[in-house]
Amino acid sequence: MQGRLSERFTKPVYSLDSTTISLCLRLFEWAHHRRRKGGIKLHTLLNNDLCFVETPAKVSDIKGAKSILENIPKGSIVVMDRGYNDYSLFKRLSEKGVTFVTRLKDNAVHTPLRKGLIQEDPDKKWGLYEMSFTGTQARKHCEDMRFRVVQWYDEKTDRWFEFLTNSKELTAPEVTDLYKDRWQIELFFKRIKQNLVIKSFVGTTENAVMTQIWTAAIAILLLELMRRRSRYNWTFCRLARYFKLNLMTCKSLEHRLNKPDIQEWESPPESSQGCLFSWRGG
């Protein structure tokens, strides 16, 4: 993510999100999720570095976010979805000098946007406004704080979106681009669960599960690095499958990446179910 935005943003940009991995409660008794289901939730902060915080699946996104953002450096930008809307979190990030961008909840109570108009697109495709929250819970944490809202019209989906930020420096297009780029963390989760997903865990302890998840994440990052450096036009799923089929062949890595013997295995489509393994928790 940071590589694509580095030319426009001098501050480090992080995407925050979580994903739930189901586990068999009979085997993983420590991973309580629901009455008859087990699972863990991975709270992930992603940029050029990667940070995981693992919690039981029933732990809310807000609690996971507060622990993973505790050591985020001052001056950073963190982008998160509406699941992390929390007024105490907004205050904590602002006090730490961290800029955040998120979606504004539909039921949020705040001052009228029109009264806080800062800038508007001549074609009425976006507007930048200043506002403050007026709800009872919001005033406990953010009573004296001012925020900015970007209303943005997406022509592809014919929808209006409202983005919330505590920054007074970011322009409306920059706020929108930051949130759009948050989709990369969704793709990261998708690659873990569909391409390098885990068929069974080698151990049932919390440490064994996290070790295997970290191993899968490292493998994904290494494959993506090789894909970007290769002179051949690989897709990620195709590269993962190619390495699976050629693990025991005696060829140099450079040859595998740049001059693959593709004609030997052209038959299966790329959309096949999983490139290497499949998630199961027991």
PDB file of C-alpha atoms in Angstrom:
ATOM      1  CA  MET A   1       0.000   0.000   0.000  1.00  0.00           C
ATOM      2  CA  GLN A   2       2.623   2.527   1.033  1.00  0.00           C
ATOM      3  CA  GLY A   3       4.481   1.962  -2.217  1.00  0.00           C
ATOM      4  CA  ARG A   4       1.559   3.150  -4.325  1.00  0.00           C
ATOM      5  CA  LEU A   5       0.842   6.210  -2.170  1.00  0.00           C
ATOM      6  CA  SER A   6       4.403   7.228  -1.276  1.00  0.00           C
ATOM      7  CA  GLU A   7       4.611   9.808  -4.034  1.00  0.00           C
ATOM      8  CA  ARG A   8       1.598  11.674  -2.648  1.00  0.00           C
ATOM      9  CA  PHE A   9       1.866  11.079   1.107  1.00  0.00           C
ATOM     10  CA  THR A  10       5.088  11.577   3.040  1.00  0.00           C
ATOM     11  CA  LYS A  11       3.517  10.089   6.180  1.00  0.00           C
ATOM     12  CA  PRO A  12       3.327   6.295   6.635  1.00  0.00           C
ATOM     13  CA  VAL A  13      -0.115   4.946   5.667  1.00  0.00           C
ATOM     14  CA  TYR A  14      -1.643   1.933   7.443  1.00  0.00           C
ATOM     15  CA  SER A  15      -4.796  -0.068   6.734  1.00  0.00           C
ATOM     16  CA  LEU A  16      -6.593  -1.574   9.724  1.00  0.00           C
ATOM     17  CA  ASP A  17      -9.031  -4.464   9.453  1.00  0.00           C
ATOM     18  CA  SER A  18      -9.871  -7.850  10.955  1.00  0.00           C
ATOM     19  CA  THR A  19     -10.854 -11.283   9.742  1.00  0.00           C
ATOM     20  CA  THR A  20     -12.261 -14.286  11.608  1.00  0.00           C
ATOM     21  CA  ILE A  21     -10.821 -17.800  11.250  1.00  0.00           C
ATOM     22  CA  SER A  22     -13.162 -20.585  12.331  1.00  0.00           C
ATOM     23  CA  LEU A  23     -11.782 -23.342  14.554  1.00  0.00           C
ATOM     24  CA  CYS A  24     -13.204 -26.548  15.965  1.00  0.00           C
ATOM     25  CA  LEU A  25     -14.218 -25.714  19.544  1.00  0.00           C
ATOM     26  CA  ARG A  26     -13.727 -29.328  20.635  1.00  0.00           C
ATOM     27  CA  LEU A  27     -10.040 -29.177  19.692  1.00  0.00           C
ATOM     28  CA  PHE A  28      -9.366 -25.486  20.342  1.00  0.00           C
ATOM     29  CA  GLU A  29     -11.088 -24.965  23.690  1.00  0.00           C
ATOM     30  CA  TRP A  30      -9.351 -21.609  24.253  1.00  0.00           C
ATOM     31  CA  ALA A  31     -10.851 -20.102  21.060  1.00  0.00           C
ATOM     32  CA  HIS A  32     -14.408 -19.396  22.173  1.00  0.00           C
ATOM     33  CA  HIS A  33     -16.565 -17.635  19.594  1.00  0.00           C
ATOM     34  CA  ARG A  34     -20.172 -18.685  19.957  1.00  0.00           C
ATOM     35  CA  ARG A  35     -21.888 -21.334  22.049  1.00  0.00           C
ATOM     36  CA  ARG A  36     -20.975 -24.211  19.739  1.00  0.00           C
ATOM     37  CA  LYS A  37     -18.347 -22.596  17.547  1.00  0.00           C
ATOM     38  CA  GLY A  38     -14.729 -21.684  17.982  1.00  0.00           C
ATOM     39  CA  GLY A  39     -12.634 -19.125  16.193  1.00  0.00           C
ATOM     40  CA  ILE A  40      -9.995 -16.431  16.407  1.00  0.00           C
ATOM     41  CA  LYS A  41     -10.001 -12.916  15.046  1.00  0.00           C
ATOM     42  CA  LEU A  42      -6.917 -11.449  13.399  1.00  0.00           C
ATOM     43  CA  HIS A  43      -6.688  -7.686  13.829  1.00  0.00           C
ATOM     44  CA  THR A  44      -4.257  -6.626  11.134  1.00  0.00           C
ATOM     45  CA  LEU A  45      -2.354  -3.398  10.531  1.00  0.00           C
ATOM     46  CA  LEU A  46      -0.871  -3.457   7.064  1.00  0.00           C
ATOM     47  CA  ASN A  47       1.623  -1.300   5.188  1.00  0.00           C
ATOM     48  CA  ASN A  48       5.173  -2.217   4.152  1.00  0.00           C
ATOM     49  CA  ASP A  49       5.324  -3.910   7.533  1.00  0.00           C
ATOM     50  CA  LEU A  50       2.768  -6.367   8.838  1.00  0.00           C
ATOM     51  CA  CYS A  51       1.358  -6.525  12.352  1.00  0.00           C
ATOM     52  CA  PHE A  52      -1.052  -9.155  13.707  1.00  0.00           C
ATOM     53  CA  VAL A  53      -2.934  -9.086  16.990  1.00  0.00           C
ATOM     54  CA  GLU A  54      -4.850 -12.273  17.687  1.00  0.00           C
ATOM     55  CA  THR A  55      -7.906 -12.331  19.943  1.00  0.00           C
ATOM     56  CA  PRO A  56     -10.842 -14.685  20.475  1.00  0.00           C
ATOM     57  CA  ALA A  57     -13.392 -14.201  17.723  1.00  0.00           C
ATOM     58  CA  LYS A  58     -15.963 -12.767  20.137  1.00  0.00           C
ATOM     59  CA  VAL A  59     -13.687  -9.807  20.988  1.00  0.00           C
ATOM     60  CA  SER A  60     -14.977  -6.663  19.263  1.00  0.00           C
ATOM     61  CA  ASP A  61     -13.057  -4.841  16.556  1.00  0.00           C
ATOM     62  CA  ILE A  62     -12.743  -1.789  18.809  1.00  0.00           C
ATOM     63  CA  LYS A  63     -10.928  -3.665  21.592  1.00  0.00           C
ATOM     64  CA  GLY A  64      -8.600  -5.272  19.074  1.00  0.00           C
ATOM     65  CA  ALA A  65      -7.934  -1.944  17.392  1.00  0.00           C
ATOM     66  CA  LYS A  66      -6.976  -0.197  20.626  1.00  0.00           C
ATOM     67  CA  SER A  67      -4.298  -2.776  21.360  1.00  0.00           C
ATOM     68  CA  ILE A  68      -2.869  -2.918  17.839  1.00  0.00           C
ATOM     69  CA  LEU A  69      -2.795   0.891  17.500  1.00  0.00           C
ATOM     70  CA  GLU A  70      -1.136   1.446  20.870  1.00  0.00           C
ATOM     71  CA  ASN A  71       2.350   1.738  19.350  1.00  0.00           C
ATOM     72  CA  ILE A  72       1.505   3.311  16.013  1.00  0.00           C
ATOM     73  CA  PRO A  73       4.003   6.125  15.370  1.00  0.00           C
ATOM     74  CA  LYS A  74       3.002   9.775  15.672  1.00  0.00           C
ATOM     75  CA  GLY A  75       2.295  11.395  12.315  1.00  0.00           C
ATOM     76  CA  SER A  76       0.945   8.190  10.747  1.00  0.00           C
ATOM     77  CA  ILE A  77      -2.279   7.827   8.752  1.00  0.00           C
ATOM     78  CA  VAL A  78      -4.547   4.888   9.591  1.00  0.00           C
ATOM     79  CA  VAL A  79      -7.498   3.923   7.375  1.00  0.00           C
ATOM     80  CA  MET A  80     -10.284   1.746   8.808  1.00  0.00           C
ATOM     81  CA  ASP A  81     -13.856   0.761   8.033  1.00  0.00           C
ATOM     82  CA  ARG A  82     -17.023   1.596   9.967  1.00  0.00           C
ATOM     83  CA  GLY A  83     -16.529  -1.352  12.307  1.00  0.00           C
ATOM     84  CA  TYR A  84     -13.949   0.760  14.133  1.00  0.00           C
ATOM     85  CA  ASN A  85     -16.184   3.794  14.703  1.00  0.00           C
ATOM     86  CA  ASP A  86     -15.624   4.588  18.356  1.00  0.00           C
ATOM     87  CA  TYR A  87     -15.452   8.053  19.896  1.00  0.00           C
ATOM     88  CA  SER A  88     -12.857   7.128  22.514  1.00  0.00           C
ATOM     89  CA  LEU A  89     -10.679   5.685  19.736  1.00  0.00           C
ATOM     90  CA  PHE A  90     -11.058   8.896  17.705  1.00  0.00           C
ATOM     91  CA  LYS A  91      -9.915  10.909  20.715  1.00  0.00           C
ATOM     92  CA  ARG A  92      -6.989   8.618  21.482  1.00  0.00           C
ATOM     93  CA  LEU A  93      -5.684   8.726  17.903  1.00  0.00           C
ATOM     94  CA  SER A  94      -6.050  12.500  17.742  1.00  0.00           C
ATOM     95  CA  GLU A  95      -4.162  12.957  21.022  1.00  0.00           C
ATOM     96  CA  LYS A  96      -1.357  10.723  19.700  1.00  0.00           C
ATOM     97  CA  GLY A  97      -1.037  12.877  16.595  1.00  0.00           C
ATOM     98  CA  VAL A  98      -2.326  10.113  14.289  1.00  0.00           C
ATOM     99  CA  THR A  99      -4.566  10.946  11.328  1.00  0.00           C
ATOM    100  CA  PHE A 100      -7.461   8.570  10.710  1.00  0.00           C
ATOM    101  CA  VAL A 101      -9.834   8.095   7.767  1.00  0.00           C
ATOM    102  CA  THR A 102     -12.997   6.012   8.089  1.00  0.00           C
ATOM    103  CA  ARG A 103     -16.614   5.828   6.949  1.00  0.00           C
ATOM    104  CA  LEU A 104     -19.128   7.945   8.850  1.00  0.00           C
ATOM    105  CA  LYS A 105     -21.901   5.879  10.393  1.00  0.00           C
ATOM    106  CA  ASP A 106     -25.399   6.564   9.068  1.00  0.00           C
ATOM    107  CA  ASN A 107     -26.825   7.037  12.560  1.00  0.00           C
ATOM    108  CA  ALA A 108     -24.095   9.402  13.781  1.00  0.00           C
ATOM    109  CA  VAL A 109     -25.515  12.558  15.389  1.00  0.00           C
ATOM    110  CA  HIS A 110     -23.587  15.708  14.465  1.00  0.00           C
ATOM    111  CA  THR A 111     -23.951  19.360  13.538  1.00  0.00           C
ATOM    112  CA  PRO A 112     -25.468  20.083  10.092  1.00  0.00           C
ATOM    113  CA  LEU A 113     -22.891  19.604   7.361  1.00  0.00           C
ATOM    114  CA  ARG A 114     -24.168  22.498   5.262  1.00  0.00           C
ATOM    115  CA  LYS A 115     -23.304  24.944   8.028  1.00  0.00           C
ATOM    116  CA  GLY A 116     -19.724  23.713   7.993  1.00  0.00           C
ATOM    117  CA  LEU A 117     -19.113  23.781   4.237  1.00  0.00           C
ATOM    118  CA  ILE A 118     -15.401  24.292   3.437  1.00  0.00           C
ATOM    119  CA  GLN A 119     -15.144  23.427  -0.246  1.00  0.00           C
ATOM    120  CA  GLU A 120     -17.391  21.978  -2.928  1.00  0.00           C
ATOM    121  CA  ASP A 121     -16.820  20.572  -6.394  1.00  0.00           C
ATOM    122  CA  PRO A 122     -18.416  22.752  -9.136  1.00  0.00           C
ATOM    123  CA  ASP A 123     -20.002  19.630 -10.664  1.00  0.00           C
ATOM    124  CA  LYS A 124     -21.437  18.619  -7.293  1.00  0.00           C
ATOM    125  CA  LYS A 125     -19.434  15.367  -7.218  1.00  0.00           C
ATOM    126  CA  TRP A 126     -17.962  15.960  -3.771  1.00  0.00           C
ATOM    127  CA  GLY A 127     -18.050  18.300  -0.784  1.00  0.00           C
ATOM    128  CA  LEU A 128     -15.774  18.947   2.182  1.00  0.00           C
ATOM    129  CA  TYR A 129     -17.392  19.918   5.491  1.00  0.00           C
ATOM    130  CA  GLU A 130     -16.428  20.553   9.110  1.00  0.00           C
ATOM    131  CA  MET A 131     -18.611  19.280  11.914  1.00  0.00           C
ATOM    132  CA  SER A 132     -18.654  18.083  15.510  1.00  0.00           C
ATOM    133  CA  PHE A 133     -20.538  15.202  17.112  1.00  0.00           C
ATOM    134  CA  THR A 134     -23.520  16.115  19.271  1.00  0.00           C
ATOM    135  CA  GLY A 135     -24.675  12.739  20.548  1.00  0.00           C
ATOM    136  CA  THR A 136     -24.610  11.979  24.266  1.00  0.00           C
ATOM    137  CA  GLN A 137     -21.898   9.296  24.046  1.00  0.00           C
ATOM    138  CA  ALA A 138     -19.846  11.311  21.563  1.00  0.00           C
ATOM    139  CA  ARG A 139     -19.760  14.398  23.781  1.00  0.00           C
ATOM    140  CA  LYS A 140     -18.170  12.376  26.595  1.00  0.00           C
ATOM    141  CA  HIS A 141     -15.046  11.929  24.486  1.00  0.00           C
ATOM    142  CA  CYS A 142     -15.157  14.402  21.588  1.00  0.00           C
ATOM    143  CA  GLU A 143     -17.076  17.390  22.931  1.00  0.00           C
ATOM    144  CA  ASP A 144     -14.408  19.975  21.999  1.00  0.00           C
ATOM    145  CA  MET A 145     -13.159  18.258  18.855  1.00  0.00           C
ATOM    146  CA  ARG A 146     -13.857  19.221  15.246  1.00  0.00           C
ATOM    147  CA  PHE A 147     -13.802  16.708  12.420  1.00  0.00           C
ATOM    148  CA  ARG A 148     -14.107  16.850   8.662  1.00  0.00           C
ATOM    149  CA  VAL A 149     -16.474  14.905   6.438  1.00  0.00           C
ATOM    150  CA  VAL A 150     -16.052  14.251   2.727  1.00  0.00           C
ATOM    151  CA  GLN A 151     -19.193  13.473   0.761  1.00  0.00           C
ATOM    152  CA  TRP A 152     -18.170  11.694  -2.441  1.00  0.00           C
ATOM    153  CA  TYR A 153     -20.247  10.492  -5.383  1.00  0.00           C
ATOM    154  CA  ASP A 154     -19.118   7.228  -6.968  1.00  0.00           C
ATOM    155  CA  GLU A 155     -20.256   7.109 -10.582  1.00  0.00           C
ATOM    156  CA  LYS A 156     -19.553   3.385 -10.943  1.00  0.00           C
ATOM    157  CA  THR A 157     -21.945   2.389  -8.180  1.00  0.00           C
ATOM    158  CA  ASP A 158     -24.199   5.478  -8.360  1.00  0.00           C
ATOM    159  CA  ARG A 159     -23.812   5.950  -4.604  1.00  0.00           C
ATOM    160  CA  TRP A 160     -22.800   8.697  -2.208  1.00  0.00           C
ATOM    161  CA  PHE A 161     -20.203   7.935   0.458  1.00  0.00           C
ATOM    162  CA  GLU A 162     -19.297   9.901   3.574  1.00  0.00           C
ATOM    163  CA  PHE A 163     -15.735   9.704   4.886  1.00  0.00           C
ATOM    164  CA  LEU A 164     -14.719  10.979   8.307  1.00  0.00           C
ATOM    165  CA  THR A 165     -11.252  12.272   9.230  1.00  0.00           C
ATOM    166  CA  ASN A 166      -9.589  14.301  11.966  1.00  0.00           C
ATOM    167  CA  SER A 167      -7.157  15.880   9.486  1.00  0.00           C
ATOM    168  CA  LYS A 168      -7.391  19.524   8.496  1.00  0.00           C
ATOM    169  CA  GLU A 169      -4.700  19.092   5.842  1.00  0.00           C
ATOM    170  CA  LEU A 170      -5.997  16.289   3.611  1.00  0.00           C
ATOM    171  CA  THR A 171      -8.036  17.345   0.585  1.00  0.00           C
ATOM    172  CA  ALA A 172     -11.304  15.629  -0.337  1.00  0.00           C
ATOM    173  CA  PRO A 173      -9.743  13.604  -3.217  1.00  0.00           C
ATOM    174  CA  GLU A 174      -6.882  12.514  -0.944  1.00  0.00           C
ATOM    175  CA  VAL A 175      -9.291  11.270   1.728  1.00  0.00           C
ATOM    176  CA  THR A 176     -11.218   9.317  -0.903  1.00  0.00           C
ATOM    177  CA  ASP A 177      -8.082   7.805  -2.428  1.00  0.00           C
ATOM    178  CA  LEU A 178      -6.878   6.704   0.991  1.00  0.00           C
ATOM    179  CA  TYR A 179     -10.095   4.865   1.715  1.00  0.00           C
ATOM    180  CA  LYS A 180     -10.218   3.287  -1.738  1.00  0.00           C
ATOM    181  CA  ASP A 181      -6.722   1.923  -1.229  1.00  0.00           C
ATOM    182  CA  ARG A 182      -7.862   0.242   1.991  1.00  0.00           C
ATOM    183  CA  TRP A 183      -9.217  -2.496  -0.272  1.00  0.00           C
ATOM    184  CA  GLN A 184      -5.666  -3.895  -0.429  1.00  0.00           C
ATOM    185  CA  ILE A 185      -6.025  -5.323   3.071  1.00  0.00           C
ATOM    186  CA  GLU A 186      -9.193  -7.121   1.936  1.00  0.00           C
ATOM    187  CA  LEU A 187      -7.171  -8.644  -0.900  1.00  0.00           C
ATOM    188  CA  PHE A 188      -4.510  -9.680   1.610  1.00  0.00           C
ATOM    189  CA  PHE A 189      -7.085 -11.573   3.684  1.00  0.00           C
ATOM    190  CA  LYS A 190      -8.505 -13.123   0.519  1.00  0.00           C
ATOM    191  CA  ARG A 191      -5.089 -14.410  -0.487  1.00  0.00           C
ATOM    192  CA  ILE A 192      -4.535 -15.939   2.932  1.00  0.00           C
ATOM    193  CA  LYS A 193      -7.900 -17.696   2.921  1.00  0.00           C
ATOM    194  CA  GLN A 194      -8.081 -18.741  -0.750  1.00  0.00           C
ATOM    195  CA  ASN A 195      -4.526 -19.123  -2.002  1.00  0.00           C
ATOM    196  CA  LEU A 196      -2.280 -20.102   0.883  1.00  0.00           C
ATOM    197  CA  VAL A 197      -4.929 -21.279   3.251  1.00  0.00           C
ATOM    198  CA  ILE A 198      -4.357 -23.996   5.798  1.00  0.00           C
ATOM    199  CA  LYS A 199      -5.991 -27.405   5.606  1.00  0.00           C
ATOM    200  CA  SER A 200      -5.253 -28.473   9.155  1.00  0.00           C
ATOM    201  CA  PHE A 201      -3.265 -27.078  12.059  1.00  0.00           C
ATOM    202  CA  VAL A 202      -0.158 -28.893  13.282  1.00  0.00           C
ATOM    203  CA  GLY A 203      -1.022 -28.112  16.895  1.00  0.00           C
ATOM    204  CA  THR A 204      -4.023 -27.053  18.964  1.00  0.00           C
ATOM    205  CA  THR A 205      -2.368 -24.464  21.207  1.00  0.00           C
ATOM    206  CA  GLU A 206      -2.714 -20.747  20.572  1.00  0.00           C
ATOM    207  CA  ASN A 207       1.008 -20.490  19.809  1.00  0.00           C
ATOM    208  CA  ALA A 208       0.833 -23.323  17.252  1.00  0.00           C
ATOM    209  CA  VAL A 209      -2.098 -21.700  15.443  1.00  0.00           C
ATOM    210  CA  MET A 210      -0.435 -18.273  15.289  1.00  0.00           C
ATOM    211  CA  THR A 211       2.874 -19.793  14.129  1.00  0.00           C
ATOM    212  CA  GLN A 212       1.116 -21.454  11.210  1.00  0.00           C
ATOM    213  CA  ILE A 213      -0.803 -18.282  10.342  1.00  0.00           C
ATOM    214  CA  TRP A 214       2.412 -16.255  10.387  1.00  0.00           C
ATOM    215  CA  THR A 215       4.046 -18.862   8.146  1.00  0.00           C
ATOM    216  CA  ALA A 216       1.228 -18.541   5.620  1.00  0.00           C
ATOM    217  CA  ALA A 217       1.444 -14.732   5.737  1.00  0.00           C
ATOM    218  CA  ILE A 218       5.215 -14.799   5.170  1.00  0.00           C
ATOM    219  CA  ALA A 219       4.779 -17.175   2.238  1.00  0.00           C
ATOM    220  CA  ILE A 220       2.221 -14.814   0.687  1.00  0.00           C
ATOM    221  CA  LEU A 221       4.518 -11.815   1.024  1.00  0.00           C
ATOM    222  CA  LEU A 222       7.465 -13.721  -0.475  1.00  0.00           C
ATOM    223  CA  LEU A 223       5.373 -14.890  -3.430  1.00  0.00           C
ATOM    224  CA  GLU A 224       4.081 -11.376  -4.023  1.00  0.00           C
ATOM    225  CA  LEU A 225       7.639 -10.012  -3.916  1.00  0.00           C
ATOM    226  CA  MET A 226       8.749 -12.583  -6.488  1.00  0.00           C
ATOM    227  CA  ARG A 227       5.725 -11.865  -8.671  1.00  0.00           C
ATOM    228  CA  ARG A 228       6.560  -8.164  -8.781  1.00  0.00           C
ATOM    229  CA  ARG A 229      10.214  -8.780  -9.613  1.00  0.00           C
ATOM    230  CA  SER A 230       9.533 -11.353 -12.313  1.00  0.00           C
ATOM    231  CA  ARG A 231       9.726 -10.461 -16.005  1.00  0.00           C
ATOM    232  CA  TYR A 232       6.890 -12.903 -16.694  1.00  0.00           C
ATOM    233  CA  ASN A 233       3.301 -11.654 -16.373  1.00  0.00           C
ATOM    234  CA  TRP A 234       2.229 -13.772 -13.397  1.00  0.00           C
ATOM    235  CA  THR A 235      -1.023 -13.547 -11.514  1.00  0.00           C
ATOM    236  CA  PHE A 236      -0.623 -14.338  -7.829  1.00  0.00           C
ATOM    237  CA  CYS A 237      -2.778 -17.478  -7.900  1.00  0.00           C
ATOM    238  CA  ARG A 238      -0.988 -18.833 -10.950  1.00  0.00           C
ATOM    239  CA  LEU A 239       2.438 -18.253  -9.424  1.00  0.00           C
ATOM    240  CA  ALA A 240       1.412 -20.000  -6.192  1.00  0.00           C
ATOM    241  CA  ARG A 241       0.140 -23.019  -8.120  1.00  0.00           C
ATOM    242  CA  TYR A 242       3.255 -23.113 -10.293  1.00  0.00           C
ATOM    243  CA  PHE A 243       5.532 -23.251  -7.262  1.00  0.00           C
ATOM    244  CA  LYS A 244       3.406 -25.983  -5.724  1.00  0.00           C
ATOM    245  CA  LEU A 245       3.832 -28.153  -8.813  1.00  0.00           C
ATOM    246  CA  ASN A 246       7.562 -27.457  -9.115  1.00  0.00           C
ATOM    247  CA  LEU A 247       8.812 -27.605  -5.541  1.00  0.00           C
ATOM    248  CA  MET A 248      10.851 -30.753  -6.174  1.00  0.00           C
ATOM    249  CA  THR A 249      12.257 -29.810  -9.573  1.00  0.00           C
ATOM    250  CA  CYS A 250      15.882 -28.798  -9.914  1.00  0.00           C
ATOM    251  CA  LYS A 251      15.687 -25.367 -11.547  1.00  0.00           C
ATOM    252  CA  SER A 252      17.024 -21.986 -10.553  1.00  0.00           C
ATOM    253  CA  LEU A 253      14.618 -19.503  -9.015  1.00  0.00           C
ATOM    254  CA  GLU A 254      15.384 -16.999 -11.769  1.00  0.00           C
ATOM    255  CA  HIS A 255      14.451 -19.556 -14.420  1.00  0.00           C
ATOM    256  CA  ARG A 256      11.207 -20.441 -12.650  1.00  0.00           C
ATOM    257  CA  LEU A 257      10.138 -16.822 -12.363  1.00  0.00           C
ATOM    258  CA  ASN A 258      11.185 -15.455 -15.754  1.00  0.00           C
ATOM    259  CA  LYS A 259      11.047 -18.454 -18.124  1.00  0.00           C
ATOM    260  CA  PRO A 260       8.443 -20.880 -16.747  1.00  0.00           C
ATOM    261  CA  ASP A 261       7.439 -24.044 -18.600  1.00  0.00           C
ATOM    262  CA  ILE A 262       3.790 -22.966 -18.707  1.00  0.00           C
ATOM    263  CA  GLN A 263       2.750 -25.293 -21.547  1.00  0.00           C
ATOM    264  CA  GLU A 264       3.182 -28.271 -19.216  1.00  0.00           C
ATOM    265  CA  TRP A 265       0.171 -27.382 -17.034  1.00  0.00           C
ATOM    266  CA  GLU A 266      -2.160 -25.034 -18.906  1.00  0.00           C
ATOM    267  CA  SER A 267      -5.338 -27.070 -18.371  1.00  0.00           C
ATOM    268  CA  PRO A 268      -6.743 -26.054 -14.915  1.00  0.00           C
ATOM    269  CA  PRO A 269      -8.301 -22.559 -14.771  1.00  0.00           C
ATOM    270  CA  GLU A 270      -6.958 -19.935 -12.405  1.00  0.00           C
ATOM    271  CA  SER A 271     -10.275 -19.707 -10.615  1.00  0.00           C
ATOM    272  CA  SER A 272      -9.862 -23.223  -9.206  1.00  0.00           C
ATOM    273  CA  GLN A 273     -10.663 -23.639  -5.531  1.00  0.00           C
ATOM    274  CA  GLY A 274      -7.587 -22.549  -3.642  1.00  0.00           C
ATOM    275  CA  CYS A 275      -4.069 -22.659  -4.991  1.00  0.00           C
ATOM    276  CA  LEU A 276      -2.434 -24.636  -2.234  1.00  0.00           C
ATOM    277  CA  PHE A 277      -4.591 -25.628   0.691  1.00  0.00           C
ATOM    278  CA  SER A 278      -8.001 -24.953   2.247  1.00  0.00           C
ATOM    279  CA  TRP A 279      -8.932 -23.541   5.680  1.00  0.00           C
ATOM    280  CA  ARG A 280     -10.223 -25.951   8.256  1.00  0.00           C
ATOM    281  CA  GLY A 281      -9.818 -25.694  11.966  1.00  0.00           C
ATOM    282  CA  GLY A 282      -9.653 -29.246  13.150  1.00  0.00           C
TER     283      GLY A 282
END
